Amino acid sequence: MVTDFTRIFKALPRQFYETDTITVARSLLGMEVVHNSAQGSTSGIITETETYTGLNDPASHSYKINSKRVSVQYRQSGLAYIFLIYGIYFCFNITTGKAGSPEAVLIRAIRPISGIELMKVRRKTDNIARLANGPGKLSQAMGINMSHYGIDLTGSELFVAIPQNTLSFEIEACKRVNIEYAGYAKDFPYRFLLREKA
DNA sequence: ACCGTGATGTTCT
DNA sequence: GAACATCACGGTG
């Protein structure tokens, strides 16, 4: 039996994504990302994010570039920006800021909540701790791929919502991962991790 | 536990 | 041709 999450959750409105990208990246921690797919539904609590601030951020794919690959970043906020990395894995991002400002938040990790059995099948592992603790892994676990490029996260297929059970946590900020090429921006504290309070 | 390496496709030089 | 917002695996401690 497949749970219909749209009856339980309400997608965050576009205004949530239209403000400052760092604020969005921090605010997404503790939120629940949901994917209702043909195979079934999966969801998880967002535990790690990264901010990419576009035109003033050499680490951003959209730094001084507007190509087919990054074009969705130039559209309105609250859309899925998906890219293929290392020829194998997909990374799931959400566009932020106003139209024309190519900013985005990378969802780097989730804690699986719903559809865990489906995640195990997709990931070909039973190790729950490693099911979705990385950007490529969470995309694989949730069945997110290039077909979701540009999808509107205010819709009902792929979206973020306030979880049913809120938890108490703090936010740790540190350097972003694997952007040594990014010059003056390489040490910006744009990576945010959810640290649960004891 | 950490480290090195190979996998693999799209984009940009 | 090189680089890449990554991961799994096998080796060594």
Short mmCIF file of C-alpha atoms (C1' of nucleotides) in Angstrom, two decimals:
data_model
loop_
_atom_site.label_atom_id
_atom_site.label_comp_id
_atom_site.label_asym_id
_atom_site.label_seq_id
_atom_site.Cartn_x
_atom_site.Cartn_y
_atom_site.Cartn_z
CA MET A 1 0.00 0.00 0.00
CA VAL A 2 1.38 3.33 -1.08
CA THR A 3 0.99 6.32 1.18
CA ASP A 4 -0.23 9.49 -0.50
CA PHE A 5 1.99 12.11 1.08
CA THR A 6 0.14 14.94 -0.62
CA ARG A 7 -2.72 14.32 1.80
CA ILE A 8 -0.41 14.78 4.74
CA PHE A 9 2.10 17.37 3.63
CA LYS A 10 1.79 20.79 2.14
CA ALA A 11 4.64 21.93 -0.09
CA LEU A 12 6.49 24.99 1.12
CA PRO A 13 5.37 28.07 -0.88
CA ARG A 14 7.57 29.77 -3.43
CA GLN A 15 8.20 32.70 -1.07
CA PHE A 16 10.21 30.30 1.12
CA TYR A 17 12.79 30.01 -1.67
CA GLU A 18 12.76 33.63 -2.84
CA THR A 19 14.77 35.10 0.01
CA ASP A 20 18.50 35.13 0.70
CA THR A 21 20.07 31.85 -0.41
CA ILE A 22 22.03 31.34 2.82
CA THR A 23 18.82 31.78 4.78
CA VAL A 24 17.10 29.21 2.57
CA ALA A 25 19.95 26.72 2.97
CA ARG A 26 19.76 27.04 6.76
CA SER A 27 15.96 26.98 6.85
CA LEU A 28 15.84 23.77 4.81
CA LEU A 29 17.64 21.85 7.55
CA GLY A 30 15.10 19.81 9.49
CA MET A 31 12.55 20.07 6.69
CA GLU A 32 11.21 16.94 4.99
CA VAL A 33 11.82 16.38 1.28
CA VAL A 34 9.22 14.14 -0.40
CA HIS A 35 9.20 12.37 -3.75
CA ASN A 36 6.03 10.67 -4.95
CA SER A 37 7.21 8.44 -7.81
CA ALA A 38 5.60 5.69 -9.84
CA GLN A 39 7.63 3.17 -7.84
CA GLY A 40 6.39 4.56 -4.53
CA SER A 41 6.95 7.43 -2.14
CA THR A 42 10.11 8.29 -0.28
CA SER A 43 10.95 11.08 2.12
CA GLY A 44 13.64 12.19 4.52
CA ILE A 45 14.73 14.96 6.86
CA ILE A 46 17.27 17.30 5.27
CA THR A 47 20.48 17.15 7.30
CA GLU A 48 23.03 18.88 5.07
CA THR A 49 22.88 21.69 2.51
CA GLU A 50 25.22 23.94 0.56
CA THR A 51 24.69 27.46 -0.77
CA TYR A 52 25.78 28.49 -4.27
CA THR A 53 25.29 32.19 -4.85
CA GLY A 54 25.73 32.39 -8.60
CA LEU A 55 27.18 35.53 -10.12
CA ASN A 56 29.54 36.34 -7.22
CA ASP A 57 30.47 32.73 -6.42
CA PRO A 58 33.24 31.05 -8.47
CA ALA A 59 32.18 27.69 -7.05
CA SER A 60 28.77 27.99 -8.68
CA HIS A 61 28.04 26.30 -11.99
CA SER A 62 26.28 29.53 -13.01
CA TYR A 63 29.26 31.78 -12.26
CA LYS A 64 29.46 34.04 -15.31
CA ILE A 65 27.66 31.34 -17.29
CA ASN A 66 24.14 30.86 -18.62
CA SER A 67 24.15 27.58 -20.53
CA LYS A 68 21.51 24.97 -21.18
CA ARG A 69 22.81 23.01 -18.22
CA VAL A 70 22.30 25.81 -15.66
CA SER A 71 19.45 27.71 -17.34
CA VAL A 72 16.91 26.74 -14.69
CA GLN A 73 18.93 28.67 -12.13
CA TYR A 74 18.04 31.86 -14.00
CA ARG A 75 14.33 31.17 -13.77
CA GLN A 76 12.13 31.58 -10.73
CA SER A 77 12.95 30.09 -7.35
CA GLY A 78 11.58 26.81 -6.04
CA LEU A 79 12.55 24.74 -9.09
CA ALA A 80 14.73 21.62 -9.22
CA TYR A 81 18.22 22.09 -10.63
CA ILE A 82 19.61 18.62 -11.31
CA PHE A 83 23.05 17.87 -12.72
CA LEU A 84 25.05 14.79 -13.54
CA ILE A 85 28.36 14.52 -11.72
CA TYR A 86 31.33 12.31 -12.58
CA GLY A 87 29.24 10.64 -15.26
CA ILE A 88 27.41 8.53 -12.69
CA TYR A 89 25.56 10.41 -9.96
CA PHE A 90 22.87 13.08 -9.87
CA CYS A 91 22.84 16.04 -7.52
CA PHE A 92 19.57 17.63 -6.43
CA ASN A 93 19.44 21.40 -5.94
CA ILE A 94 16.67 23.93 -5.45
CA THR A 95 16.74 27.33 -7.16
CA THR A 96 16.52 30.35 -4.90
CA GLY A 97 16.34 34.13 -5.12
CA LYS A 98 14.56 36.23 -7.70
CA ALA A 99 14.31 35.36 -11.41
CA GLY A 100 17.54 36.34 -13.18
CA SER A 101 19.65 35.68 -10.08
CA PRO A 102 21.17 32.22 -10.65
CA GLU A 103 21.43 30.94 -7.09
CA ALA A 104 20.70 27.50 -5.68
CA VAL A 105 20.89 25.27 -2.63
CA LEU A 106 22.39 21.78 -2.99
CA ILE A 107 20.70 19.15 -0.84
CA ARG A 108 23.66 17.09 0.36
CA ALA A 109 22.14 14.58 2.76
CA ILE A 110 18.89 13.36 4.28
CA ARG A 111 17.86 11.06 7.10
CA PRO A 112 15.45 8.52 5.57
CA ILE A 113 11.91 8.70 6.98
CA SER A 114 9.42 7.10 4.57
CA GLY A 115 9.87 4.51 1.83
CA ILE A 116 13.00 3.11 3.41
CA GLU A 117 12.49 -0.32 1.83
CA LEU A 118 12.29 1.29 -1.61
CA MET A 119 15.44 3.24 -0.85
CA LYS A 120 17.24 0.01 0.06
CA VAL A 121 16.26 -1.52 -3.28
CA ARG A 122 17.34 1.53 -5.27
CA ARG A 123 20.63 1.79 -3.38
CA LYS A 124 21.25 -1.96 -3.33
CA THR A 125 22.17 -1.89 0.35
CA ASP A 126 20.54 -2.47 3.74
CA ASN A 127 22.81 -0.01 5.54
CA ILE A 128 20.35 2.69 6.62
CA ALA A 129 23.11 4.99 7.88
CA ARG A 130 24.59 5.10 4.39
CA LEU A 131 21.35 5.10 2.41
CA ALA A 132 21.24 8.82 1.72
CA ASN A 133 24.13 10.51 3.54
CA GLY A 134 25.53 12.17 0.42
CA PRO A 135 24.21 14.11 -2.59
CA GLY A 136 24.58 11.25 -5.07
CA LYS A 137 23.24 8.74 -2.59
CA LEU A 138 20.11 10.68 -1.70
CA SER A 139 19.26 11.21 -5.36
CA GLN A 140 19.64 7.49 -5.99
CA ALA A 141 17.64 6.56 -2.87
CA MET A 142 14.79 8.92 -3.77
CA GLY A 143 14.81 8.14 -7.49
CA ILE A 144 15.74 11.67 -8.53
CA ASN A 145 17.36 12.06 -11.97
CA MET A 146 17.53 14.37 -14.99
CA SER A 147 13.84 13.82 -15.73
CA HIS A 148 13.19 16.07 -12.74
CA TYR A 149 15.18 18.98 -14.17
CA GLY A 150 13.14 22.16 -13.77
CA ILE A 151 10.26 20.54 -11.89
CA ASP A 152 8.30 22.98 -9.72
CA LEU A 153 8.74 22.17 -6.02
CA THR A 154 5.48 23.89 -5.15
CA GLY A 155 3.78 20.95 -6.89
CA SER A 156 2.89 17.53 -5.50
CA GLU A 157 5.47 15.15 -7.04
CA LEU A 158 8.72 16.46 -5.60
CA PHE A 159 8.59 19.03 -2.82
CA VAL A 160 9.72 20.06 0.66
CA ALA A 161 7.36 20.35 3.63
CA ILE A 162 7.35 20.96 7.35
CA PRO A 163 7.75 17.52 9.00
CA GLN A 164 5.08 16.06 11.24
CA ASN A 165 7.54 15.59 14.07
CA THR A 166 9.81 18.57 14.57
CA LEU A 167 13.14 18.03 16.28
CA SER A 168 15.51 20.20 18.28
CA PHE A 169 18.83 20.91 16.59
CA GLU A 170 21.64 23.37 16.01
CA ILE A 171 23.28 24.37 12.75
CA GLU A 172 26.98 23.93 12.06
CA ALA A 173 28.49 25.96 9.22
CA CYS A 174 31.72 24.94 7.50
CA LYS A 175 33.56 24.99 4.18
CA ARG A 176 31.99 23.51 1.07
CA VAL A 177 33.17 20.20 -0.35
CA ASN A 178 35.34 19.66 -3.46
CA ILE A 179 35.54 23.23 -4.71
CA GLU A 180 39.27 23.85 -4.38
CA TYR A 181 39.13 25.50 -7.80
CA ALA A 182 36.88 28.29 -6.49
CA GLY A 183 39.57 30.84 -5.57
CA TYR A 184 38.51 33.41 -3.00
CA ALA A 185 35.23 31.56 -2.39
CA LYS A 186 36.70 28.16 -1.58
CA ASP A 187 36.61 28.70 2.18
CA PHE A 188 33.23 30.43 2.42
CA PRO A 189 31.17 28.83 5.25
CA TYR A 190 28.37 27.85 2.90
CA ARG A 191 27.93 24.24 4.00
CA PHE A 192 25.34 23.70 6.71
CA LEU A 193 24.85 20.61 8.85
CA LEU A 194 22.04 19.71 11.21
CA ARG A 195 23.39 18.81 14.66
CA GLU A 196 20.73 17.23 16.84
CA LYS A 197 20.61 18.37 20.45
CA ALA A 198 21.10 15.65 23.04
"C1'" DA B 1 39.68 4.53 10.57
"C1'" DC B 2 41.85 6.57 6.31
"C1'" DC B 3 43.82 6.64 1.58
"C1'" DG B 4 44.14 5.80 -3.47
"C1'" DT B 5 41.82 4.63 -7.45
"C1'" DG B 6 38.53 3.63 -11.04
"C1'" DA B 7 33.94 4.30 -12.94
"C1'" DT B 8 31.52 7.14 -16.41
"C1'" DG B 9 29.00 11.21 -19.48
"C1'" DT B 10 28.29 16.02 -20.22
"C1'" DT B 11 30.23 20.45 -20.72
"C1'" DC B 12 33.61 23.61 -21.86
"C1'" DT B 13 38.47 24.79 -23.63
"C1'" DG C 1 41.14 16.51 -23.87
"C1'" DA C 2 40.37 17.97 -19.15
"C1'" DA C 3 37.57 18.80 -15.47
"C1'" DC C 4 33.87 17.67 -12.61
"C1'" DA C 5 29.25 20.53 -6.13
"C1'" DT C 6 30.68 11.75 -6.01
"C1'" DC C 7 30.82 7.07 -4.46
"C1'" DA C 8 32.31 2.14 -3.71
"C1'" DC C 9 35.83 -0.67 -3.18
"C1'" DG C 10 40.08 -2.75 -1.83
"C1'" DG C 11 44.31 -1.97 0.49
"C1'" DT C 12 46.67 -0.74 4.71
"C1'" DG C 13 46.81 0.51 9.62
#
